[in-house]
mmCIF file of C-alpha atoms and ligand atoms in Angstrom:
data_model
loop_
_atom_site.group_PDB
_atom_site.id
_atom_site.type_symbol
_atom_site.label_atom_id
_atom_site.label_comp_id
_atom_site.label_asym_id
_atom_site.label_seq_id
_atom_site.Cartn_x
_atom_site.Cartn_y
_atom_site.Cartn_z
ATOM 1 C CA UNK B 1 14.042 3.298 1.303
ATOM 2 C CA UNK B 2 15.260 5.509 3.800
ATOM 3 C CA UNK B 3 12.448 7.422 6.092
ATOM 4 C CA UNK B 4 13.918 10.891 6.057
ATOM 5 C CA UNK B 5 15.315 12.093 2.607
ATOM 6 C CA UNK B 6 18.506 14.040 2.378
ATOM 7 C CA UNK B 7 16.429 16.965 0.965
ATOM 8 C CA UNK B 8 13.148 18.031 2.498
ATOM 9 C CA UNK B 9 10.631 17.868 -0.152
ATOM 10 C CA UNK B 10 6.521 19.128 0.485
ATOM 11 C CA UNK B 11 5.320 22.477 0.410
ATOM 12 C CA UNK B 12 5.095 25.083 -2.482
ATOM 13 C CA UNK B 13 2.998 22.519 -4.648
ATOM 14 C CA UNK B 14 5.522 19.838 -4.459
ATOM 15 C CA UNK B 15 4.163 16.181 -6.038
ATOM 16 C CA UNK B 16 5.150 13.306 -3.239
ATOM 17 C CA UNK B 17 7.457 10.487 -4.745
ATOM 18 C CA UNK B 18 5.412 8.090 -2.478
ATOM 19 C CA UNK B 19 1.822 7.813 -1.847
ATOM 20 C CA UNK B 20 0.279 5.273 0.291
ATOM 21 C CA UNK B 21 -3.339 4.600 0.830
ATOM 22 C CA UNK B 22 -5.195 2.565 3.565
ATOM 23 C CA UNK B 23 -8.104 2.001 1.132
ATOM 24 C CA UNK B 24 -10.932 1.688 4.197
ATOM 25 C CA UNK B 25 -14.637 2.040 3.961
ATOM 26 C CA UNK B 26 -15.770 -0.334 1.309
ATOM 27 C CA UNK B 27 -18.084 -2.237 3.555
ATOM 28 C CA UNK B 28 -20.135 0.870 4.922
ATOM 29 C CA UNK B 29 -20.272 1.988 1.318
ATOM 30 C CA UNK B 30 -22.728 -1.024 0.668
ATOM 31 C CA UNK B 31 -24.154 -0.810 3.587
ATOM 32 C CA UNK B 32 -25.316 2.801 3.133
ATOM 33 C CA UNK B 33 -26.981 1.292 -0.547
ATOM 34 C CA UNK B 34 -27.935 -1.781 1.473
ATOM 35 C CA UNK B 35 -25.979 -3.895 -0.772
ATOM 36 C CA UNK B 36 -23.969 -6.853 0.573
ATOM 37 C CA UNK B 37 -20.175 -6.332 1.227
ATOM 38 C CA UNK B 38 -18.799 -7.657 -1.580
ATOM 39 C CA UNK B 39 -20.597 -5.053 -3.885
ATOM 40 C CA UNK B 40 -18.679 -2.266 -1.898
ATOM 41 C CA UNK B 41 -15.374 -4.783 -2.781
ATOM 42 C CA UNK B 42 -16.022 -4.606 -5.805
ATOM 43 C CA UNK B 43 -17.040 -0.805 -6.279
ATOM 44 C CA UNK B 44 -13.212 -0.777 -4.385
ATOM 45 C CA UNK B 45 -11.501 -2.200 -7.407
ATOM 46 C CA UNK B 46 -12.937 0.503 -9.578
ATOM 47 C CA UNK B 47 -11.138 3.239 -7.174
ATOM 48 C CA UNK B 48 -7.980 1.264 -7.510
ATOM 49 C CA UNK B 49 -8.534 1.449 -11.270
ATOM 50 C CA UNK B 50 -9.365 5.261 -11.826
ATOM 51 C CA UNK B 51 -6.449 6.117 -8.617
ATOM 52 C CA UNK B 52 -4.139 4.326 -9.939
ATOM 53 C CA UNK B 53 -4.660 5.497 -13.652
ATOM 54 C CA UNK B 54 -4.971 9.025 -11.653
ATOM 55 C CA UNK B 55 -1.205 8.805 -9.757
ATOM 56 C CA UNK B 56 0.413 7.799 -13.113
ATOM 57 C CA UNK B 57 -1.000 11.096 -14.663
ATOM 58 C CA UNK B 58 0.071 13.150 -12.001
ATOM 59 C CA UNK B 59 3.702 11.551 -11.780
ATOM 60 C CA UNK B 60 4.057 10.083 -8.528
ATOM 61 C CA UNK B 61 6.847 8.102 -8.782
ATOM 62 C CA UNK B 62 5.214 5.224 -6.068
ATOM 63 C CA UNK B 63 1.922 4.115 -5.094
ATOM 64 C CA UNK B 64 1.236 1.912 -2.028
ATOM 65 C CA UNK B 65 -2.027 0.058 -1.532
ATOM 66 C CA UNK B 66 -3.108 -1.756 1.536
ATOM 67 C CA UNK B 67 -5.293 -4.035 -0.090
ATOM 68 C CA UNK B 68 -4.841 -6.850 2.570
ATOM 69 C CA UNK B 69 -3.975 -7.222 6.030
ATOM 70 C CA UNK B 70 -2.457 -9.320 7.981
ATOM 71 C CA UNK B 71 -4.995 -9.320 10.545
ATOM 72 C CA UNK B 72 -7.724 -9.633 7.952
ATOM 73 C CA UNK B 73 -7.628 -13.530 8.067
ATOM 74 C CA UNK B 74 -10.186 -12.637 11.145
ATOM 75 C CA UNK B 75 -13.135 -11.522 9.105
ATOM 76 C CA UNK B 76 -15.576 -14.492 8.012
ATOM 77 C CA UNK B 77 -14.403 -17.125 5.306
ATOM 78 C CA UNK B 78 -16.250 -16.211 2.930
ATOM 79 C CA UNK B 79 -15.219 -12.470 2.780
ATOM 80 C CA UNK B 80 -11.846 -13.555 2.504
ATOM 81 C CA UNK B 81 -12.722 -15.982 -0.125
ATOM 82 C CA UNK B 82 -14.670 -12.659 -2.388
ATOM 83 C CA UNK B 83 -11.467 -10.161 -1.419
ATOM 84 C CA UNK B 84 -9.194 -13.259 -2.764
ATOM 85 C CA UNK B 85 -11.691 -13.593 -5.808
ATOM 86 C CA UNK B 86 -11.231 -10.074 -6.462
ATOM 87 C CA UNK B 87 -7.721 -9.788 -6.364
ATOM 88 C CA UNK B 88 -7.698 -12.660 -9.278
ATOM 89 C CA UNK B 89 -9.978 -10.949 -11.584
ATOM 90 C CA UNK B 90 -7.712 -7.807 -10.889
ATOM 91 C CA UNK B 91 -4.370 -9.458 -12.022
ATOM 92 C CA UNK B 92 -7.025 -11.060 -14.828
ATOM 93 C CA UNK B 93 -8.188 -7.521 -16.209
ATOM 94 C CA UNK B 94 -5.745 -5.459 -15.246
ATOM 95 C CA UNK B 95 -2.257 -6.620 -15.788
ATOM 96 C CA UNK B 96 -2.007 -5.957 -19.406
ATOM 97 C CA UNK B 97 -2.615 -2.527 -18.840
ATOM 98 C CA UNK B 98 0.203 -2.401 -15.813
ATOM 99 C CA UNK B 99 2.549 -4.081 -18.476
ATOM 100 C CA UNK B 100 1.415 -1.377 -21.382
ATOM 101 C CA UNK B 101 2.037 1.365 -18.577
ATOM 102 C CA UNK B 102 5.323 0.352 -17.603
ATOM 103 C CA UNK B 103 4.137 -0.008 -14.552
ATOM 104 C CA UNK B 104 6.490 -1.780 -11.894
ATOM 105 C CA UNK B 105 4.094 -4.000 -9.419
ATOM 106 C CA UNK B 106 5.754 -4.323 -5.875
ATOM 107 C CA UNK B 107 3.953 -6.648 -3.581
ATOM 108 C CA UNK B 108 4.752 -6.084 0.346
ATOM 109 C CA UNK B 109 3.461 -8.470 2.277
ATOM 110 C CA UNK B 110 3.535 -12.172 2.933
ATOM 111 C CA UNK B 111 1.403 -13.375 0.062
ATOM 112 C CA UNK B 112 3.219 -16.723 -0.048
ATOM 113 C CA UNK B 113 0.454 -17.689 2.659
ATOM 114 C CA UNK B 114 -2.602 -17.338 -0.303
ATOM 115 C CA UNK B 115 -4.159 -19.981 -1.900
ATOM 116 C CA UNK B 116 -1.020 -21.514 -4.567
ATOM 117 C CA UNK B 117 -2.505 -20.549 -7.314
ATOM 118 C CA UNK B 118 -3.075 -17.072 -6.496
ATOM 119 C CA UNK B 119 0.381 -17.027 -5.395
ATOM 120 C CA UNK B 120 1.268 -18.259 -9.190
ATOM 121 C CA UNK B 121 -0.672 -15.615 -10.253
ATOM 122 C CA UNK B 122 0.983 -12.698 -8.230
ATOM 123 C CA UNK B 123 4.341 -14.331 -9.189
ATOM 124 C CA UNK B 124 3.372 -14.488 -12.424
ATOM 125 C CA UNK B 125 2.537 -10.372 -12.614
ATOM 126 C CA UNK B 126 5.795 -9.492 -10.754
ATOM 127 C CA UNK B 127 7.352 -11.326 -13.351
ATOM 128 C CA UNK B 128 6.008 -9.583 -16.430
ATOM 129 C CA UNK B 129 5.618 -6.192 -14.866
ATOM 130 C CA UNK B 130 9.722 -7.228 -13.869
ATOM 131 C CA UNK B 131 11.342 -5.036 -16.842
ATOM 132 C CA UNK B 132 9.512 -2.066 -16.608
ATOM 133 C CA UNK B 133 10.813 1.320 -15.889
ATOM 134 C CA UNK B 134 7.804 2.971 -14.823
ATOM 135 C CA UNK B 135 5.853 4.320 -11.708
ATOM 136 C CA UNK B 136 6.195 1.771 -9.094
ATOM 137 C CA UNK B 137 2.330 0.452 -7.834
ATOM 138 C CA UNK B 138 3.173 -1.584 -4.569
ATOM 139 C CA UNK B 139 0.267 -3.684 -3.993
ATOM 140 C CA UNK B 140 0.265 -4.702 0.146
ATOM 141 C CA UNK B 141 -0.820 -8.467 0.671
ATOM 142 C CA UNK B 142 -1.027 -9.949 3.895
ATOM 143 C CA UNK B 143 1.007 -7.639 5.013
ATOM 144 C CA UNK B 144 1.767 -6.297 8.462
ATOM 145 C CA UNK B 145 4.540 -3.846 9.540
ATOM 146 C CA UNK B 146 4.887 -5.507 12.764
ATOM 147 C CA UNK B 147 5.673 -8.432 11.131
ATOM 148 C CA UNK B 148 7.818 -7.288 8.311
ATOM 149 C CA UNK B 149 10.148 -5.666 11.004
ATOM 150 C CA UNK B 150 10.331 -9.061 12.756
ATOM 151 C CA UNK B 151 11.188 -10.563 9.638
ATOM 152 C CA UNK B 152 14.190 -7.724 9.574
ATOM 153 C CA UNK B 153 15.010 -8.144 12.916
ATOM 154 C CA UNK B 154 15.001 -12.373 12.290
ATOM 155 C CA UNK B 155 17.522 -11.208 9.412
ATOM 156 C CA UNK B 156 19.637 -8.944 10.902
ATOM 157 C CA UNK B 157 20.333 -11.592 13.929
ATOM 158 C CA UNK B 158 20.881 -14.444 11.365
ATOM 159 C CA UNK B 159 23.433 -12.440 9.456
ATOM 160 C CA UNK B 160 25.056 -11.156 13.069
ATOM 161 C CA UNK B 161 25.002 -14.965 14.443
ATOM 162 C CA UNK B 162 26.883 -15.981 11.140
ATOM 163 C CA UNK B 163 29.498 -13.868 11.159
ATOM 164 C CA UNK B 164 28.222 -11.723 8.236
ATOM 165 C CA UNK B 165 27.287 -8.350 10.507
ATOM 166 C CA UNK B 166 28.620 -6.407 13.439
ATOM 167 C CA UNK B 167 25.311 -5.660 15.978
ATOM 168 C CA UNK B 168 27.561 -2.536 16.634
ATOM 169 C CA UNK B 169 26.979 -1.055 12.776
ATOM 170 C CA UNK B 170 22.774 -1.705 12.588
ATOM 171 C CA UNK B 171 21.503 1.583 12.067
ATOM 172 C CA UNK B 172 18.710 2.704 10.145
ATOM 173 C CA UNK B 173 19.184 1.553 6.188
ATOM 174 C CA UNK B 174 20.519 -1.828 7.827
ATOM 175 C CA UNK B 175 16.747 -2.096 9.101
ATOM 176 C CA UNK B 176 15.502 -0.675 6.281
ATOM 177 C CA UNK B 177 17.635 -2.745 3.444
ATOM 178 C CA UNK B 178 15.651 -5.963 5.124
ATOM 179 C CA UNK B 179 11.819 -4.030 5.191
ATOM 180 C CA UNK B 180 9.840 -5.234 1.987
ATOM 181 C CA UNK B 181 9.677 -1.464 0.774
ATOM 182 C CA UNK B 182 13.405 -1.438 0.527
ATOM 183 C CA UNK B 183 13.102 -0.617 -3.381
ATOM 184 C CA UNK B 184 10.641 1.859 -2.632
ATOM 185 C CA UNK B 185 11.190 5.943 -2.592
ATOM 186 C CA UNK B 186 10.690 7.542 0.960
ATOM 187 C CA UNK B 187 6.989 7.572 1.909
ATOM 188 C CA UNK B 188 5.767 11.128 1.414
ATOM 189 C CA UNK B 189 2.277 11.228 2.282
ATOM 190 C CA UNK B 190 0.156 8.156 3.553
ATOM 191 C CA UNK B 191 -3.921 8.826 3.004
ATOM 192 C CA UNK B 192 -6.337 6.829 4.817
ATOM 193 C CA UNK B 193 -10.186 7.024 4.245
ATOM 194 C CA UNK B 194 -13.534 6.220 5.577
ATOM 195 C CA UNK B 195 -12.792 8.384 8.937
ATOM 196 C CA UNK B 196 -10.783 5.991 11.353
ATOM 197 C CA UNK B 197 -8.087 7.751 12.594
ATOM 198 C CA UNK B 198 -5.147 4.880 12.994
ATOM 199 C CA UNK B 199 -2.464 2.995 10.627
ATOM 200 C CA UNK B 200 -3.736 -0.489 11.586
ATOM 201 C CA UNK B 201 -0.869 -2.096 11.522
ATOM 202 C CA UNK B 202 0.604 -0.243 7.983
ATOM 203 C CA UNK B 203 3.928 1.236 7.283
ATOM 204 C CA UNK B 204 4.654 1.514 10.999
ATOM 205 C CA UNK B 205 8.464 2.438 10.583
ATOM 206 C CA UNK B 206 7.946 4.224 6.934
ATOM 207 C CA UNK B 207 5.027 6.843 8.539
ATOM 208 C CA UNK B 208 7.984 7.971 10.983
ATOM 209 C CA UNK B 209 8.246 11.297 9.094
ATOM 210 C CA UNK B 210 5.767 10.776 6.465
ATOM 211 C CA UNK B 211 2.761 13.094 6.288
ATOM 212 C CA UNK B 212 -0.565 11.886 7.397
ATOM 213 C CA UNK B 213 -3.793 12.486 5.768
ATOM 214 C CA UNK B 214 -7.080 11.190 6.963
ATOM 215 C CA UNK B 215 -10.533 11.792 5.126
ATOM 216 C CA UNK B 216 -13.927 10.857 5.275
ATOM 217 C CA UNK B 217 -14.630 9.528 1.945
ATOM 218 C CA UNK B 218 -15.525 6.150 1.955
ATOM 219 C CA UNK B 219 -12.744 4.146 -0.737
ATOM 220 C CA UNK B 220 -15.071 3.426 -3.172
ATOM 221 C CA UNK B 221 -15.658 7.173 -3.574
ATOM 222 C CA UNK B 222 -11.916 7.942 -3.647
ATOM 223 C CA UNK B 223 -11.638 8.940 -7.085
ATOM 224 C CA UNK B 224 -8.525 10.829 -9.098
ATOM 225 C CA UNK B 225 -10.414 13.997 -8.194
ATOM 226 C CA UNK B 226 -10.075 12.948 -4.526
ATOM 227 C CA UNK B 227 -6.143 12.134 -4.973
ATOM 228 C CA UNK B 228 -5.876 15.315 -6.827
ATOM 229 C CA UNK B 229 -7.208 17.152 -3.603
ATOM 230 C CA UNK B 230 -4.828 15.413 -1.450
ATOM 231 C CA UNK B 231 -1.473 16.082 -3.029
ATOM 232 C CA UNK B 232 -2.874 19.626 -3.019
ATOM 233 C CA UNK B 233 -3.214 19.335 1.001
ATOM 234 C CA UNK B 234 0.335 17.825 0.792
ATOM 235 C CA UNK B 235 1.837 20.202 -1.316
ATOM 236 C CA UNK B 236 0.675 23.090 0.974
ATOM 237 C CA UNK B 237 2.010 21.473 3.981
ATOM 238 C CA UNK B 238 5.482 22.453 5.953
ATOM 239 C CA UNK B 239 7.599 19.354 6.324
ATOM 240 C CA UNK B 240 10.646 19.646 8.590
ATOM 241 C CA UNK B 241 12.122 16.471 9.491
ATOM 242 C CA UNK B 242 12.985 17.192 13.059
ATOM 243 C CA UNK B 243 14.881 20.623 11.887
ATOM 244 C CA UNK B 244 13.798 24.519 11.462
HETATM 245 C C1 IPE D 1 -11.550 -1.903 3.270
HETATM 246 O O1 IPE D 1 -12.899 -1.807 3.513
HETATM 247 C C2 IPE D 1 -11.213 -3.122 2.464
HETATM 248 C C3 IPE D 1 -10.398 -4.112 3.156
HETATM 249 C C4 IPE D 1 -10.061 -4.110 4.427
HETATM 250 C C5 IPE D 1 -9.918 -5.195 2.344
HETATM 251 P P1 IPE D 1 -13.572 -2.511 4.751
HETATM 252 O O2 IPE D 1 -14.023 -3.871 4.342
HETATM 253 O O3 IPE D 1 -12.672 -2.494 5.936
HETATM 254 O O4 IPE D 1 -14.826 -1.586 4.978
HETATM 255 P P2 IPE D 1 -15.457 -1.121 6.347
HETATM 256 O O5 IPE D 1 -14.348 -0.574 7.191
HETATM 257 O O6 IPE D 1 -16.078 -2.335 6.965
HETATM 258 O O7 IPE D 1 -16.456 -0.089 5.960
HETATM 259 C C1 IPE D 2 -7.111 -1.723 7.138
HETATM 260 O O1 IPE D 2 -8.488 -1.645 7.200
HETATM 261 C C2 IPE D 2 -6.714 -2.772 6.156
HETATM 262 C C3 IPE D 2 -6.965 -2.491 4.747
HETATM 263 C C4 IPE D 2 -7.485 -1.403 4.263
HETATM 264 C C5 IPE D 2 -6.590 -3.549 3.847
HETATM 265 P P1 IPE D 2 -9.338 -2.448 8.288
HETATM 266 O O2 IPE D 2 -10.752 -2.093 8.032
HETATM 267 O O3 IPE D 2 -8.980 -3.880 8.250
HETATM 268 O O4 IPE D 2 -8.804 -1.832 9.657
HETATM 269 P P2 IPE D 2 -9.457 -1.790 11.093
HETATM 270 O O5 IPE D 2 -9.808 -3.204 11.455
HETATM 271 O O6 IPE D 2 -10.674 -0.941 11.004
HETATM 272 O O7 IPE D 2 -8.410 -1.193 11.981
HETATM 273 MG MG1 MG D 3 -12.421 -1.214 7.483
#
């Protein structure tokens, strides 16, 4: 994927080929019911259901979810354990509808380091969702952008020490043909809720021109009304790539 499109798209209503979402918030949304934190997990899967279902209706081409990060490993064991849990009864419920869709599922991330059998099952829905010529929905597992451009820069040196690459000809798709989005459209517009104000850690390199959305809604509340809303803000926006 390359970070700044030949064509400057945005403005005059235009849909965005790529949508990401940090999906934040689900915790204070139980808290504010005083419900535990895995009920606002769980009300979380429902927003991935009706955004997803949303972005296919509106055509955007490419969906990205941060669903885990990889500096979540630092919340308590047994938070992991429900967000892991709830990632298998997604894949469970869910897939056959992906595979009815034609949906593509990405995953960016290193979610080799889950539990084997989740891994099985993750490898197992990239496998069936394989053939389909659909919307892309990029689901981000353990993922870091810090560490996915390490993992390019760790390429691009093995390829240079083996005689395979010239450190005189890395440019930017050279970095980018090694990032784990590299099938992935240009990211238009990246959406985070619950009212932080920073990227933690997502799509460091893909945000460089993308446009930047942050709202207040708590994730669980994100519905396709919400998404809706935001391409509007997107479409009404001026992009302009460093140029006039
Ligand atoms: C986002 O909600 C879900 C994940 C990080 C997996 P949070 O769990 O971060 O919710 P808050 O930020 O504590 O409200
Ligand atoms: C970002 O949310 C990660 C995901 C949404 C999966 P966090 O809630 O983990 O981010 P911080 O810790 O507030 O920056
Ligand atoms: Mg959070």
């Amino acid at each position: 994927m390359s970070t700044v499109p030949a064509l400057a798209n945005g403005g005059e209503g235009a849909t965005p080929r790529h949508v990401a979402i940090i999906m934040d918030g689900n915790g204070r949304w139980a808290k504010k019911r005083f419900l535990p934190r895995a009920a606002g997990h769980r009300a979380g899967v429902e927003a991935v259901r009706k955004v997803t279902r949303a972005a296919r209706a509106m055509g955007i081409e490419a969906l990205t979810l941060y669903a885990f990060s990889s500096e979540n490993w630092r919340r308590p064991e047994s938070e992991v354990s429900d967000l892991m849990g709830l990632l298998r009864l997604f894949i469970r419920s869910d897939l056959d509808e992906l595979i009815r869709e034609n949906v593509r599922l990405r995953v960016i991330g290193d979610y080799r380091r889950f539990a084997p059998d989740l891994v099985e099952m993750v490898d197992d829905a990239l496998a069936r969702t394989a053939g389909n010529t659909g919307p892309i929905l990029a689901i981000a597992l353990n993922y870091g952008a810090q560490a996915e451009l390490i993992a390019a820069a760790k390429a691009l040196a093995a390829d240079a020490a083996a005689g395979h690459l010239n450190p005189e000809t890395i440019d930017e798709a050279a970095i980018e043909a090694r990032l784990d989005t590299r099938d992935l459209p240009p990211l238009d517009l990246l959406i985070r809720t619950s009212g932080e104000h920073r990227l933690s850690n997502f799509l460091l390199w893909q945000a460089a021109y993308a446009e930047l959305l942050f709202v207040d809604t708590l994730w669980p509340d994100f519905d396709g009304a919400a998404l809706a809303e935001a391409i509007g803000s997107y479409g009404r926006r001026q992009r302009r790539f460093g140029g006039l």
